mmCIF file of C-alpha atoms in Angstrom:
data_model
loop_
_atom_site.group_PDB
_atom_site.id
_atom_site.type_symbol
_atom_site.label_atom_id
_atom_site.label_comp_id
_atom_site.label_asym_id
_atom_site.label_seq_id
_atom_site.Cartn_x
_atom_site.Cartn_y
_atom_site.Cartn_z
ATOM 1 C CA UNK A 1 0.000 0.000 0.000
ATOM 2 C CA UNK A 2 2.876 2.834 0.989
ATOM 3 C CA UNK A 3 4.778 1.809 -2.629
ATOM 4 C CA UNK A 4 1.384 3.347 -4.219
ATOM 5 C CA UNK A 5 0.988 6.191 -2.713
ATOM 6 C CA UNK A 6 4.783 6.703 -3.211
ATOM 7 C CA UNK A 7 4.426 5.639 -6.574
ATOM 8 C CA UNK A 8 1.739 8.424 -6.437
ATOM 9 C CA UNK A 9 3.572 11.053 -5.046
ATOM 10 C CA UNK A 10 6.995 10.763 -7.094
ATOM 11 C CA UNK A 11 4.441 10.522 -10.110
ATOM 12 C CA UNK A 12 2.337 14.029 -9.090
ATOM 13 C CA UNK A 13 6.179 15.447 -8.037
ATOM 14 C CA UNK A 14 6.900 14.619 -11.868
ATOM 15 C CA UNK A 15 4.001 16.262 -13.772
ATOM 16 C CA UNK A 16 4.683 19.632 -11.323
ATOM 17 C CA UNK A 17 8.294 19.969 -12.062
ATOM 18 C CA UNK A 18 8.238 19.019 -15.712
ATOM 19 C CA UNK A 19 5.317 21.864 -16.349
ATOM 20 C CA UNK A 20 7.383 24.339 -14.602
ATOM 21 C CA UNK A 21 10.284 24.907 -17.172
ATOM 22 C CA UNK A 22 9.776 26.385 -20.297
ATOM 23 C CA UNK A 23 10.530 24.556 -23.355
ATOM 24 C CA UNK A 24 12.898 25.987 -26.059
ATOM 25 C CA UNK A 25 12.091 24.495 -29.566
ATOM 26 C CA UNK A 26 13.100 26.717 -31.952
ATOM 27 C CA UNK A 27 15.653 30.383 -31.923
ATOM 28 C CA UNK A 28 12.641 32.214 -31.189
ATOM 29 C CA UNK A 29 11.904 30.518 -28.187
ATOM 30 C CA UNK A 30 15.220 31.217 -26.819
ATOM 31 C CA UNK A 31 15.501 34.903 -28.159
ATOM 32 C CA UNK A 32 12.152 35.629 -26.162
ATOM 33 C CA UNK A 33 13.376 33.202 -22.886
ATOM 34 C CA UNK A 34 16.511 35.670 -22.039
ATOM 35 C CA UNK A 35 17.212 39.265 -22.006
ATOM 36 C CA UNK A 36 20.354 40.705 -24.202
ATOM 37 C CA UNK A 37 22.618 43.095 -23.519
ATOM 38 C CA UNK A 38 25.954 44.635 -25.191
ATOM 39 C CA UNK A 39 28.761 47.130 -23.754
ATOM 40 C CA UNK A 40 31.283 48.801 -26.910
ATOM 41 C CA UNK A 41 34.393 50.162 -26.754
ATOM 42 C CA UNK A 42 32.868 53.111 -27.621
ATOM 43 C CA UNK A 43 31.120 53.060 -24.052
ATOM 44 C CA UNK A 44 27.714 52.537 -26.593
ATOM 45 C CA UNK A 45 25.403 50.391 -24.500
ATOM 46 C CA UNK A 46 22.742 47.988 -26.030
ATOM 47 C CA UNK A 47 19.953 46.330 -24.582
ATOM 48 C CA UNK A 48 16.848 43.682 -25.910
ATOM 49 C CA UNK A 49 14.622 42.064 -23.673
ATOM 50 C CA UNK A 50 10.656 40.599 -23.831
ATOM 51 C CA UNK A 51 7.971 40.203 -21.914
ATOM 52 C CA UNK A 52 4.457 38.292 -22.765
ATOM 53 C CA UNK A 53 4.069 39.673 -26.330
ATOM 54 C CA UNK A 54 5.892 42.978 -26.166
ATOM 55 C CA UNK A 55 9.633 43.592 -26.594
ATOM 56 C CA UNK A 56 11.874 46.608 -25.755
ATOM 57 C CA UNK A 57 15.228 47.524 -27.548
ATOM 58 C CA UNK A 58 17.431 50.354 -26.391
ATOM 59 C CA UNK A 59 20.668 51.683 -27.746
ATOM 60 C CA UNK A 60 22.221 54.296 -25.061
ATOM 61 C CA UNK A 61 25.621 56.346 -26.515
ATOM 62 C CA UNK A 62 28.267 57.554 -24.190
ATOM 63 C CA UNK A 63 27.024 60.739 -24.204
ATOM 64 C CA UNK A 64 23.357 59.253 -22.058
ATOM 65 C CA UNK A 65 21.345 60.256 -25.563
ATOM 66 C CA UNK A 66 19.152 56.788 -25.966
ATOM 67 C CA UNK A 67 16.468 55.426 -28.688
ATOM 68 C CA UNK A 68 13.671 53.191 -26.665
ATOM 69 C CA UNK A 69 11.435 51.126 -28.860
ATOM 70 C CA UNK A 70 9.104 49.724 -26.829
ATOM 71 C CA UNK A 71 5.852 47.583 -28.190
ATOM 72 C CA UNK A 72 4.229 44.874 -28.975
ATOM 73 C CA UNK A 73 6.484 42.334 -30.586
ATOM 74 C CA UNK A 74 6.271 38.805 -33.344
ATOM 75 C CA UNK A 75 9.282 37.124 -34.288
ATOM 76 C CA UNK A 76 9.822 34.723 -37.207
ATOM 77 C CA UNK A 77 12.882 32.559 -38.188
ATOM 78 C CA UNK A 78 14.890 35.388 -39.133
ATOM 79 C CA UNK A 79 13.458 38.641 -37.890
ATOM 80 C CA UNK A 80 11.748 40.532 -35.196
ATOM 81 C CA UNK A 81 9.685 43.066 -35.414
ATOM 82 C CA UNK A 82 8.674 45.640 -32.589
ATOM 83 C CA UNK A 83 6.112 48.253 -33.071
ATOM 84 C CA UNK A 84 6.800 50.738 -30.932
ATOM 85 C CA UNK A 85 3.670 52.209 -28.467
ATOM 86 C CA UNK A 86 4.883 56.069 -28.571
ATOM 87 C CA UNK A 87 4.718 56.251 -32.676
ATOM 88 C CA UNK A 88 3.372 53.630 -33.843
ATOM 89 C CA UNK A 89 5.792 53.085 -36.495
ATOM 90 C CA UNK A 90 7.688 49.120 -36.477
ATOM 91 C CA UNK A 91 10.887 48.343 -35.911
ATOM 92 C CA UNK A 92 12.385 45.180 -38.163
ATOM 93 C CA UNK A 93 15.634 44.164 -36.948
ATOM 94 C CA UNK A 94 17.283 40.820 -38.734
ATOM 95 C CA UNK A 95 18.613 38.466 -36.097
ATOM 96 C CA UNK A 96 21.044 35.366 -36.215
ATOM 97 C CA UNK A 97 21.565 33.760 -32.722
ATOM 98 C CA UNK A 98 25.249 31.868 -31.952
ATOM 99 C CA UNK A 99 24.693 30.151 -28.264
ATOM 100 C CA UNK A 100 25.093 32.809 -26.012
ATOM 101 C CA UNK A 101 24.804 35.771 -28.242
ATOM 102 C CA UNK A 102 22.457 36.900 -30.907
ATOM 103 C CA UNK A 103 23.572 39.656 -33.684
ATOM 104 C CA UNK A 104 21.085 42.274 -34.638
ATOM 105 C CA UNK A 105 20.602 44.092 -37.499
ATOM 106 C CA UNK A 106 18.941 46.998 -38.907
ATOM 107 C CA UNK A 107 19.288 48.831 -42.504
ATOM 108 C CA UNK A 108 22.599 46.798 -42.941
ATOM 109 C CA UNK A 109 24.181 47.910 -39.564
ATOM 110 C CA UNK A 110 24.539 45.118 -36.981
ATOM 111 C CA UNK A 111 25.165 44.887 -32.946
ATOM 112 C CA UNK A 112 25.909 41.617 -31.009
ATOM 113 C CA UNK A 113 24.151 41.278 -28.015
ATOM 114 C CA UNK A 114 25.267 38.883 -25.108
ATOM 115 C CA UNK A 115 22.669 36.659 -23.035
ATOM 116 C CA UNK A 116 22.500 38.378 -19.959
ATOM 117 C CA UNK A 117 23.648 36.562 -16.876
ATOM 118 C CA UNK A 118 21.682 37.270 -13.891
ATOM 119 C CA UNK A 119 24.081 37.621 -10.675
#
């Protein structure tokens, strides 16, 4: 009888801890799992993160001037495209992801972006 119910348990323990992490099938999933960030020699900082279905991208110079787009977000094999809240124009930045980094680009100028490592 107590090999059932541990049976039972270990079973129920199972089903919780599998449904708890997401699953990454394709380079979409795992753009959209992390947030990316880059730091240039330049002191030019980048940063690309999501959340639900909206994204944010922001490119700060070393002089504190920034661009924030900021919207709602859909990403396909090869792009992503944010359309940004304040002007409703979109954004369509190119992506190719290598592991831990992703490369971004936009009217043939590119960044690489790092997964960012929480501390």
């Amino acid at each position: 009888m107590w090999m059932k119910r541990l049976s039972a348990v270990l079973f129920c323990l199972c089903l919780i801890l599998c449904g708890c992490s997401r699953t990454i099938e394709s380079e979409r999933d795992e753009i959209r799992q992390y947030d990316w960030v880059g730091e240039f020699d330049n002191g030019n900082t980048a940063e690309l993160s999501f959340y639900d279905s909206n994204a944010a991208f922001s490119l700060t110079d070393s002089g504190d001037e920034s661009v924030d787009i900021v919207g709602l977000c859909s990403l396909t094999d090869d792009s992503i495209v944010i359309i940004d809240d304040c002007d409703d124009i979109s954004y369509e930045f190119g992506y190719k992801l290598h592991g831990d980094s992703v490369e971004l680009s936009y009217h043939g100028d590119s960044v690489t972006l790092l997964k960012k490592v929480e501390k």
